[in-house]
Short mmCIF file of C-alpha atoms in Angstrom, two decimals:
data_model
loop_
_atom_site.label_atom_id
_atom_site.label_comp_id
_atom_site.label_asym_id
_atom_site.label_seq_id
_atom_site.Cartn_x
_atom_site.Cartn_y
_atom_site.Cartn_z
CA LEU H 1 55.61 -13.02 -19.95
CA ALA H 2 53.93 -12.46 -15.96
CA PRO H 3 52.29 -15.16 -15.64
CA ARG H 4 47.71 -14.92 -16.55
CA ARG H 5 46.96 -14.88 -12.02
CA LEU H 6 48.48 -12.11 -11.93
CA VAL H 7 46.77 -8.72 -12.77
CA TYR H 8 48.95 -5.14 -12.85
CA ALA H 9 48.38 -1.99 -11.09
CA SER H 10 48.82 0.27 -13.89
CA LEU H 11 44.99 -1.56 -15.21
CA ARG H 12 43.98 0.09 -12.16
CA THR H 13 45.54 3.62 -11.86
CA PRO H 14 46.86 5.97 -13.33
CA ALA H 15 49.91 5.59 -14.78
CA PRO H 16 52.56 7.80 -13.43
CA ALA H 17 55.67 9.24 -15.49
CA LEU H 18 58.21 6.88 -14.74
CA LEU H 19 57.11 3.77 -14.11
CA PRO H 20 59.38 1.38 -12.07
CA PRO H 21 60.26 -2.03 -13.55
CA TYR H 22 57.82 -4.55 -15.18
CA SER H 23 58.26 -7.09 -12.56
CA SER H 24 57.53 -4.93 -9.74
CA LEU H 25 53.95 -4.12 -11.22
CA ALA H 26 52.61 -7.62 -11.65
CA GLN H 27 51.56 -8.90 -7.32
CA PRO H 28 49.38 -12.13 -7.12
CA VAL H 29 45.80 -11.87 -6.41
CA SER H 30 44.02 -14.59 -4.71
CA ARG H 31 41.11 -17.04 -6.41
CA GLY H 32 38.13 -15.11 -3.71
CA ALA H 33 39.68 -11.91 -5.47
CA HIS H 34 39.14 -13.44 -8.50
CA ALA H 35 35.81 -14.25 -7.66
CA ARG H 36 34.85 -11.15 -6.21
CA ALA H 37 35.95 -9.07 -9.88
CA ARG H 38 33.69 -11.43 -11.82
CA CYS H 39 30.82 -10.60 -9.70
CA LEU H 40 31.36 -7.14 -10.13
CA SER H 41 32.11 -7.41 -13.71
CA ARG H 42 28.39 -9.23 -14.28
CA LEU H 43 27.07 -5.80 -12.12
CA HIS H 44 27.55 -3.28 -14.56
CA SER H 45 26.41 -5.77 -17.88
CA PRO H 46 24.61 -4.28 -19.70
CA PHE H 47 21.42 -6.32 -18.50
CA VAL H 48 22.00 -6.05 -15.08
CA ARG H 49 22.42 -1.94 -16.07
CA VAL H 50 18.50 -1.60 -17.68
CA LEU H 51 17.27 -4.29 -14.22
CA ARG H 52 19.01 -1.39 -11.58
CA GLY H 53 17.90 1.29 -14.19
CA LEU H 54 13.78 0.05 -13.85
CA LEU H 55 14.59 -0.60 -9.74
CA PRO H 56 13.77 2.40 -7.56
CA ALA H 57 16.38 4.45 -6.08
CA ARG H 58 16.96 4.10 -2.86
CA TRP H 59 15.11 7.78 -1.44
CA ILE H 60 12.21 5.93 -2.43
CA TRP H 61 12.61 2.97 -0.13
CA ARG H 62 14.27 4.98 2.21
CA ASP H 63 11.66 8.40 2.38
CA ALA H 64 8.56 7.32 0.66
CA LEU H 65 8.23 3.25 0.84
CA LEU H 66 8.85 3.35 4.98
CA PRO H 67 7.32 5.70 6.56
CA PHE H 68 3.87 5.28 4.24
CA VAL H 69 3.69 1.34 4.93
CA ALA H 70 4.82 1.38 8.74
CA SER H 71 2.06 4.04 9.38
CA ARG H 72 -0.85 2.16 7.34
CA LEU H 73 0.92 -0.94 9.22
CA GLY H 74 -0.03 0.87 12.73
CA LEU H 75 -3.22 2.41 11.78
CA PHE H 76 -5.20 -0.70 10.11
CA TYR H 77 -4.06 -2.75 13.37
CA VAL H 78 -5.94 0.02 16.06
CA ALA H 79 -8.43 -0.25 12.69
CA TRP H 80 -8.48 -4.15 13.88
CA LEU H 81 -8.64 -3.84 17.37
CA SER H 82 -11.57 -1.17 17.45
CA ASP H 83 -13.61 -3.12 15.56
CA ALA H 84 -13.31 -5.95 16.86
CA LEU H 85 -13.75 -4.84 20.85
CA LEU H 86 -15.48 -1.49 20.65
CA GLN H 87 -19.18 0.16 20.60
CA PRO H 88 -20.04 1.24 17.52
CA ALA H 89 -21.45 3.87 17.22
CA GLY H 90 -24.31 2.44 15.17
CA PRO H 91 -25.70 -1.23 14.51
CA GLU H 92 -25.31 -0.83 10.62
CA ARG H 93 -21.38 -1.75 9.08
CA THR H 94 -20.74 -0.86 6.11
CA SER H 95 -19.52 -4.47 5.21
CA PRO H 96 -20.92 -7.67 7.07
CA ASN H 97 -18.09 -9.82 6.16
CA ASN H 98 -15.21 -8.08 5.53
CA TRP H 99 -13.84 -6.00 8.25
CA LEU H 100 -11.18 -4.18 6.19
CA VAL H 101 -14.36 -2.55 4.27
CA ASN H 102 -15.81 -1.89 7.56
CA VAL H 103 -13.61 0.15 8.99
CA LEU H 104 -12.13 2.52 5.85
CA ALA H 105 -15.58 3.09 3.80
CA ARG H 106 -17.54 4.44 5.56
CA SER H 107 -19.11 8.52 5.20
CA ASP H 108 -17.97 9.70 1.89
CA SER H 109 -17.75 6.60 0.67
CA LEU H 110 -21.21 4.68 0.19
CA TRP H 111 -22.00 8.43 -1.56
CA TYR H 112 -18.83 7.66 -4.29
CA LEU H 113 -20.08 3.71 -4.26
CA SER H 114 -23.88 5.20 -5.58
CA ILE H 115 -22.12 6.42 -8.07
CA THR H 116 -20.25 3.73 -8.87
CA GLN H 117 -23.74 1.99 -9.12
CA ALA H 118 -25.83 4.38 -10.58
CA GLY H 119 -24.73 6.99 -11.76
CA TYR H 120 -24.78 10.89 -11.42
CA GLY H 121 -28.33 11.83 -9.69
CA GLY H 122 -29.44 8.23 -9.12
CA PHE H 123 -29.12 8.38 -5.48
CA ALA H 124 -30.92 10.58 -3.05
CA GLU H 125 -31.58 11.15 1.01
CA ARG H 126 -33.16 13.63 2.44
CA GLY H 127 -32.27 16.42 -0.14
CA TYR H 128 -28.30 15.39 -0.51
CA THR H 129 -26.97 14.51 -4.24
CA ASN H 130 -24.64 12.85 -5.68
CA TYR H 131 -24.14 15.89 -7.48
CA ALA H 132 -21.19 17.07 -4.86
CA PHE H 133 -18.75 14.53 -4.93
CA SER H 134 -16.43 13.99 -7.98
CA PRO H 135 -15.93 11.63 -10.31
CA VAL H 136 -12.52 10.41 -10.08
CA LEU H 137 -12.49 6.90 -7.61
CA PRO H 138 -15.90 6.74 -8.67
CA LEU H 139 -14.57 5.61 -12.58
CA VAL H 140 -11.74 3.95 -10.09
CA MET H 141 -13.87 1.15 -9.09
CA LYS H 142 -15.93 1.21 -11.39
CA PHE H 143 -12.94 -0.47 -14.08
CA GLY H 144 -12.01 -2.25 -11.08
CA GLY H 145 -15.48 -3.23 -11.49
CA PHE H 146 -15.09 -4.28 -14.91
CA PHE H 147 -11.69 -5.85 -14.97
CA LEU H 148 -13.25 -8.34 -12.22
CA ARG H 149 -16.16 -9.00 -13.22
CA ARG H 150 -18.35 -8.25 -10.11
CA ASP H 151 -20.47 -5.12 -8.63
CA ASP H 152 -21.73 -6.19 -6.24
CA ALA H 153 -20.76 -3.56 -3.00
CA ASP H 154 -17.98 -5.30 -1.58
CA THR H 155 -16.19 -5.83 -4.14
CA LEU H 156 -16.55 -2.78 -5.53
CA LEU H 157 -15.59 -0.71 -1.75
CA ARG H 158 -12.13 -2.82 -2.24
CA VAL H 159 -11.36 -1.87 -4.96
CA GLY H 160 -11.32 1.77 -3.90
CA ILE H 161 -9.49 0.86 -0.97
CA LEU H 162 -6.98 -0.61 -2.77
CA ALA H 163 -6.75 1.87 -5.63
CA ALA H 164 -6.59 4.17 -2.23
CA ASN H 165 -3.97 3.15 -0.97
CA ALA H 166 -1.65 3.13 -3.97
CA ALA H 167 -2.53 6.68 -4.81
CA GLY H 168 -1.86 7.64 -1.74
CA LEU H 169 2.03 6.08 -1.58
CA ILE H 170 2.59 8.15 -4.74
CA ALA H 171 1.56 10.96 -3.55
CA LEU H 172 3.87 10.60 -0.58
CA GLY H 173 6.18 9.93 -3.13
CA LEU H 174 6.30 12.65 -5.22
CA LEU H 175 5.99 14.49 -2.31
CA VAL H 176 9.45 13.87 -0.89
CA ALA H 177 10.69 14.41 -4.75
CA LEU H 178 8.75 17.51 -4.68
CA ALA H 179 11.47 18.26 -0.49
CA ARG H 180 14.78 16.66 -2.03
CA ARG H 181 14.64 19.02 -5.42
CA GLU H 182 13.96 22.23 -3.31
CA LEU H 183 15.25 21.48 0.03
CA GLY H 184 18.33 18.53 -0.11
CA ALA H 185 17.82 14.62 -0.02
CA GLU H 186 18.65 14.57 4.21
CA ARG H 187 15.86 17.17 5.12
CA ALA H 188 13.48 15.61 2.73
CA ALA H 189 13.52 12.51 4.95
CA VAL H 190 11.76 13.96 8.03
CA VAL H 191 8.59 15.54 5.34
CA GLY H 192 8.03 11.97 4.23
CA TRP H 193 7.13 10.50 8.11
CA ALA H 194 5.45 14.12 8.69
CA PHE H 195 2.97 13.60 6.17
CA ALA H 196 2.59 10.04 6.60
CA VAL H 197 2.18 10.48 10.41
CA PHE H 198 -0.49 13.35 10.32
CA PRO H 199 -3.98 13.11 12.53
CA THR H 200 -6.20 12.32 9.03
CA ALA H 201 -3.22 10.57 7.02
CA PHE H 202 -5.73 7.27 7.03
CA PHE H 203 -8.18 8.91 4.93
CA LEU H 204 -4.94 8.26 2.03
CA SER H 205 -5.98 4.30 2.84
CA ALA H 206 -9.29 4.88 2.88
CA ALA H 207 -12.38 4.80 -0.18
CA TYR H 208 -12.28 9.14 -0.11
CA SER H 209 -10.81 11.32 -2.79
CA GLU H 210 -7.93 12.50 -0.66
CA SER H 211 -5.57 10.42 -1.98
CA PHE H 212 -6.89 10.44 -5.70
CA PHE H 213 -6.20 14.37 -5.53
CA LEU H 214 -3.32 14.58 -3.50
CA ALA H 215 -1.01 11.88 -6.10
CA PRO H 216 -1.70 14.71 -9.50
CA ALA H 217 -2.14 17.55 -7.48
CA VAL H 218 1.83 16.97 -5.93
CA GLY H 219 2.85 15.92 -9.21
CA ALA H 220 2.04 18.89 -11.33
CA LEU H 221 3.77 21.68 -9.39
CA LEU H 222 6.76 19.04 -9.04
CA ALA H 223 6.39 18.88 -13.19
CA ALA H 224 5.82 23.04 -12.88
CA ARG H 225 9.27 23.30 -10.91
CA SER H 226 11.11 21.25 -13.24
CA GLY H 227 9.35 23.52 -16.99
CA ARG H 228 7.74 19.90 -17.58
CA TRP H 229 4.17 22.22 -18.66
CA GLY H 230 2.35 19.41 -20.24
CA VAL H 231 2.95 17.11 -17.06
CA ALA H 232 1.88 19.81 -15.27
CA GLY H 233 -1.15 20.91 -17.19
CA LEU H 234 -2.50 17.45 -18.04
CA LEU H 235 -2.14 16.38 -13.51
CA GLY H 236 -3.70 19.49 -12.99
CA ALA H 237 -6.71 18.87 -15.53
CA ALA H 238 -6.62 15.28 -13.17
CA ALA H 239 -6.40 16.95 -10.10
CA THR H 240 -9.26 19.10 -10.53
CA LEU H 241 -10.98 16.11 -11.37
CA ALA H 242 -10.49 14.22 -8.53
CA ARG H 243 -11.43 17.39 -6.46
CA PRO H 244 -13.12 20.56 -7.56
CA VAL H 245 -10.54 22.65 -5.84
CA GLY H 246 -7.73 21.80 -8.12
CA VAL H 247 -8.65 24.46 -10.17
CA VAL H 248 -6.36 26.72 -7.50
CA MET H 249 -3.46 24.45 -8.20
CA ALA H 250 -3.84 26.83 -11.10
CA ALA H 251 -2.47 29.91 -9.05
CA PRO H 252 0.72 28.72 -8.57
CA LEU H 253 1.30 27.22 -11.51
CA ALA H 254 0.99 30.44 -13.41
CA LEU H 255 3.34 32.05 -10.99
CA GLU H 256 5.84 29.37 -11.87
CA TRP H 257 5.40 29.84 -15.85
CA TRP H 258 5.49 33.20 -15.20
CA THR H 259 8.81 33.33 -12.85
CA GLN H 260 10.47 30.81 -15.58
CA TRP H 261 9.10 33.03 -18.83
CA ARG H 262 11.03 36.21 -16.86
CA ALA H 263 14.26 33.99 -16.45
CA GLY H 264 13.79 32.98 -20.02
CA ARG H 265 13.12 29.27 -19.05
CA ALA H 266 9.62 28.95 -20.67
CA ARG H 267 7.81 29.86 -23.61
CA GLY H 268 4.35 31.38 -23.94
CA ALA H 269 2.56 28.81 -25.81
CA GLU H 270 2.81 27.05 -22.41
CA SER H 271 0.90 29.34 -20.64
CA LEU H 272 -2.16 27.24 -22.49
CA TRP H 273 -1.33 24.21 -19.82
CA VAL H 274 -2.22 26.07 -16.78
CA LEU H 275 -5.39 27.32 -18.52
CA LEU H 276 -6.41 23.05 -18.66
CA LEU H 277 -7.45 23.09 -14.84
CA PRO H 278 -10.12 26.02 -15.38
CA ALA H 279 -11.47 24.99 -18.91
CA VAL H 280 -11.87 20.70 -16.94
CA TYR H 281 -13.02 22.57 -13.97
CA LEU H 282 -16.67 24.49 -16.69
CA ALA H 283 -16.43 21.92 -18.27
CA TRP H 284 -16.81 19.32 -15.37
CA ASP H 285 -19.63 21.89 -13.83
CA GLY H 286 -21.56 22.08 -17.64
CA TYR H 287 -21.71 18.37 -17.13
CA LEU H 288 -23.34 18.64 -14.28
CA GLY H 289 -25.44 21.03 -15.18
CA TRP H 290 -26.77 19.32 -18.43
CA ILE H 291 -27.22 15.97 -16.56
CA SER H 292 -29.27 17.71 -13.22
CA GLY H 293 -31.05 20.66 -15.18
CA ASP H 294 -29.75 22.72 -13.00
CA PRO H 295 -26.51 24.93 -14.44
CA LEU H 296 -25.32 26.01 -10.62
CA THR H 297 -25.81 22.06 -9.47
CA ALA H 298 -21.77 22.01 -8.03
CA LEU H 299 -22.63 24.43 -5.50
CA THR H 300 -26.13 23.71 -4.69
CA ALA H 301 -25.25 20.35 -4.09
CA GLN H 302 -23.55 21.62 -1.05
CA ALA H 303 -25.99 23.35 0.63
CA ALA H 304 -27.06 20.60 2.13
CA TRP H 305 -23.38 19.98 3.89
CA ASN H 306 -24.03 23.26 5.21
CA ARG H 307 -21.93 24.64 2.16
CA ARG H 308 -21.36 28.33 0.90
CA LEU H 309 -19.52 30.04 -1.10
CA THR H 310 -18.42 32.92 1.42
CA TRP H 311 -15.01 35.43 2.00
CA PRO H 312 -12.73 33.18 4.52
CA TRP H 313 -12.88 35.94 7.64
CA GLU H 314 -16.91 35.28 7.92
CA THR H 315 -16.36 32.26 7.99
CA LEU H 316 -13.94 32.83 11.29
CA SER H 317 -16.07 35.71 12.78
CA ASP H 318 -19.09 33.50 12.29
CA LEU H 319 -17.07 30.51 15.33
CA LEU H 320 -16.76 33.61 17.46
CA THR H 321 -20.49 33.55 18.03
CA ARG H 322 -21.07 29.77 18.66
CA THR H 323 -19.84 27.53 20.98
CA THR H 324 -17.53 25.21 20.73
CA ALA H 325 -17.43 21.46 21.04
CA PRO H 326 -14.71 19.26 22.01
CA HIS H 327 -15.31 17.02 18.28
CA GLY H 328 -18.17 16.61 16.44
CA TYR H 329 -19.68 17.08 12.79
CA GLY H 330 -20.01 21.07 13.05
CA ASN H 331 -19.05 23.76 15.27
CA SER H 332 -15.64 21.02 16.28
CA SER H 333 -12.79 22.52 18.62
CA MET H 334 -10.73 20.80 16.81
CA ASP H 335 -11.71 21.48 13.62
CA VAL H 336 -10.87 25.75 14.55
CA ALA H 337 -7.25 24.88 15.92
CA PHE H 338 -6.47 22.69 12.84
CA ALA H 339 -7.81 25.80 11.18
CA LEU H 340 -6.01 28.21 13.02
CA ALA H 341 -2.50 26.31 13.33
CA PHE H 342 -2.73 25.64 9.42
CA GLY H 343 -3.47 29.74 9.10
CA LEU H 344 -0.16 30.05 10.75
CA LEU H 345 2.12 27.74 8.96
CA VAL H 346 0.67 29.57 5.34
CA ILE H 347 2.04 32.53 6.45
CA VAL H 348 4.98 31.04 7.55
CA SER H 349 5.23 29.77 4.34
CA TRP H 350 5.85 32.81 2.07
CA TRP H 351 9.31 33.74 4.66
CA LYS H 352 10.51 29.69 4.10
CA LEU H 353 9.43 28.61 0.63
CA PRO H 354 9.56 29.35 -2.55
CA ARG H 355 6.70 32.32 -3.93
CA THR H 356 5.31 29.10 -6.05
CA LEU H 357 5.64 26.76 -3.33
CA ALA H 358 3.82 29.71 -0.59
CA LEU H 359 1.28 30.74 -2.96
CA GLY H 360 0.41 26.68 -3.59
CA ALA H 361 -0.50 26.91 -0.08
CA THR H 362 -2.34 29.52 0.64
CA ALA H 363 -4.62 28.70 -2.55
CA LEU H 364 -5.39 25.26 -1.32
CA TYR H 365 -5.44 26.81 2.55
CA LEU H 366 -8.07 29.10 1.53
CA PRO H 367 -10.52 27.43 0.00
CA VAL H 368 -10.90 26.02 3.79
CA LEU H 369 -11.92 28.99 5.52
CA SER H 370 -14.32 29.86 2.39
CA THR H 371 -17.53 27.69 2.85
CA GLY H 372 -19.29 29.30 5.82
CA SER H 373 -18.13 26.30 7.76
CA LEU H 374 -15.05 24.46 9.37
CA GLN H 375 -16.41 21.02 9.21
CA SER H 376 -14.01 18.36 8.29
CA THR H 377 -11.21 21.03 8.25
CA THR H 378 -8.95 17.90 10.12
CA ARG H 379 -9.66 16.41 6.57
CA PHE H 380 -8.93 18.83 4.27
CA CYS H 381 -5.77 20.96 5.74
CA LEU H 382 -4.11 17.33 4.39
CA ALA H 383 -5.13 18.32 0.99
CA VAL H 384 -2.82 21.85 1.77
CA PHE H 385 0.34 19.37 0.59
CA PRO H 386 3.04 22.59 1.00
CA VAL H 387 3.11 23.22 4.36
CA PHE H 388 4.28 19.81 4.97
CA LEU H 389 7.95 20.85 3.50
CA LEU H 390 8.26 23.39 6.82
CA ALA H 391 9.03 19.93 8.33
CA GLY H 392 12.11 19.61 6.00
CA VAL H 393 13.18 23.36 6.41
CA TRP H 394 13.80 23.10 9.89
CA GLY H 395 14.68 19.59 10.16
CA GLU H 396 14.17 16.73 11.97
CA ARG H 397 16.29 17.83 15.85
CA HIS H 398 13.69 21.17 15.89
CA PRO H 399 11.27 20.82 19.39
CA ALA H 400 8.40 21.68 17.13
CA VAL H 401 9.15 19.09 14.66
CA ARG H 402 10.11 16.62 17.91
CA ALA H 403 6.84 17.62 19.10
CA TYR H 404 4.41 16.59 16.24
CA LEU H 405 6.10 13.54 15.17
CA VAL H 406 5.68 12.03 18.82
CA ALA H 407 1.63 13.75 19.36
CA SER H 408 0.98 13.36 16.20
CA PRO H 409 1.02 9.35 15.39
CA ILE H 410 -1.28 9.46 19.26
CA LEU H 411 -4.09 10.95 17.88
CA ALA H 412 -3.76 9.55 14.13
CA GLY H 413 -4.78 6.72 16.44
CA LEU H 414 -7.59 8.33 18.29
CA LEU H 415 -9.09 8.87 15.13
CA MET H 416 -9.21 6.35 13.06
CA ALA H 417 -10.59 4.49 16.42
CA PHE H 418 -13.71 6.48 16.17
CA PHE H 419 -13.66 6.96 12.29
CA ALA H 420 -13.17 2.27 12.33
CA THR H 421 -16.10 2.78 14.95
CA GLY H 422 -18.92 5.15 12.78
CA TYR H 423 -17.93 8.14 15.21
CA TRP H 424 -17.62 11.61 13.12
CA VAL H 425 -13.82 12.51 12.45
CA ALA H 426 -14.18 15.06 9.26
#
């Protein structure tokens, strides 16, 4: 018999047709090799396999978490320096005691706060009402304040900022997952970076609705492409409640269902999940009309911000008669540049992306041009998420992608400094 500290090569390799003599199979193994073997056996134990299953995949750490955390650290550092060193736009501060709330809760954040504290219709100012804002962020802040047993403005806004960052990270992870599915693992990494360093991507960390819209919207499209129609419908409904523009996601979802149904991969009853999006939109509009007494409140509330439903070409033609400024509340040349650039990218997406994604980009882009104003276009373009997959299509070595990855963080830092000090951004 062979000694106990001998291992047999026949246990590690397939047995050949003619085995050599038994004694030639025995090879002495060192004590260190035995230790390594024991470690390997423990890594394959059932308990360790369960723990490894709970940990995120390696690509999530590399392609989603790293871009998000790195971009947030850079933006927060710029915001902190701006708050400490630059002259603010006005004497008022969102929070005199907390710099993070002061730099990440501006403008629309205060309208969401008014809904949390006083409800819809509980606050109005110079013709502006909070009926124009969606309910998801106020609900998140409300539940966070209830859990913490505090309802002061600082606490509620901190909850909103924390939840926005969590939702932003989820949105980025789902976008990378969508890119991996459509483009492959090698090309998906640049998509995460392109999205994380977008000039207005700091709104993913602010007390705004962008993160709460993008996370379910991206998830709905990913679920639909994977044939999970129940998940797609519920996430699409959540996106519609986060921002009314989410209802347009019904168009790419319907196209995807039709494509799968014709290929025999979807059932007819699953199309009902797509109808959940317009149903939720109409239900929310009906609720606003009931509490306000005006059945068109969802539309008329936007008039105070100079927004009305128009054809896209009317908005563009109106710009030709106006004098634009470098940037500001209205007639911003930066808004015009973003609108034109994303319009071109949406057109290109019909050649480079699957039809469902191209229709999703188109459906999310057209509302930007259909309100009679390009105000806040730099922020609204962030929601046209299928366009960012073009960075993966072209690859990180493409000159346009390289130029974008260099210039975009610079502009993002500049806009972050403006936003942190109270100047108008979007």
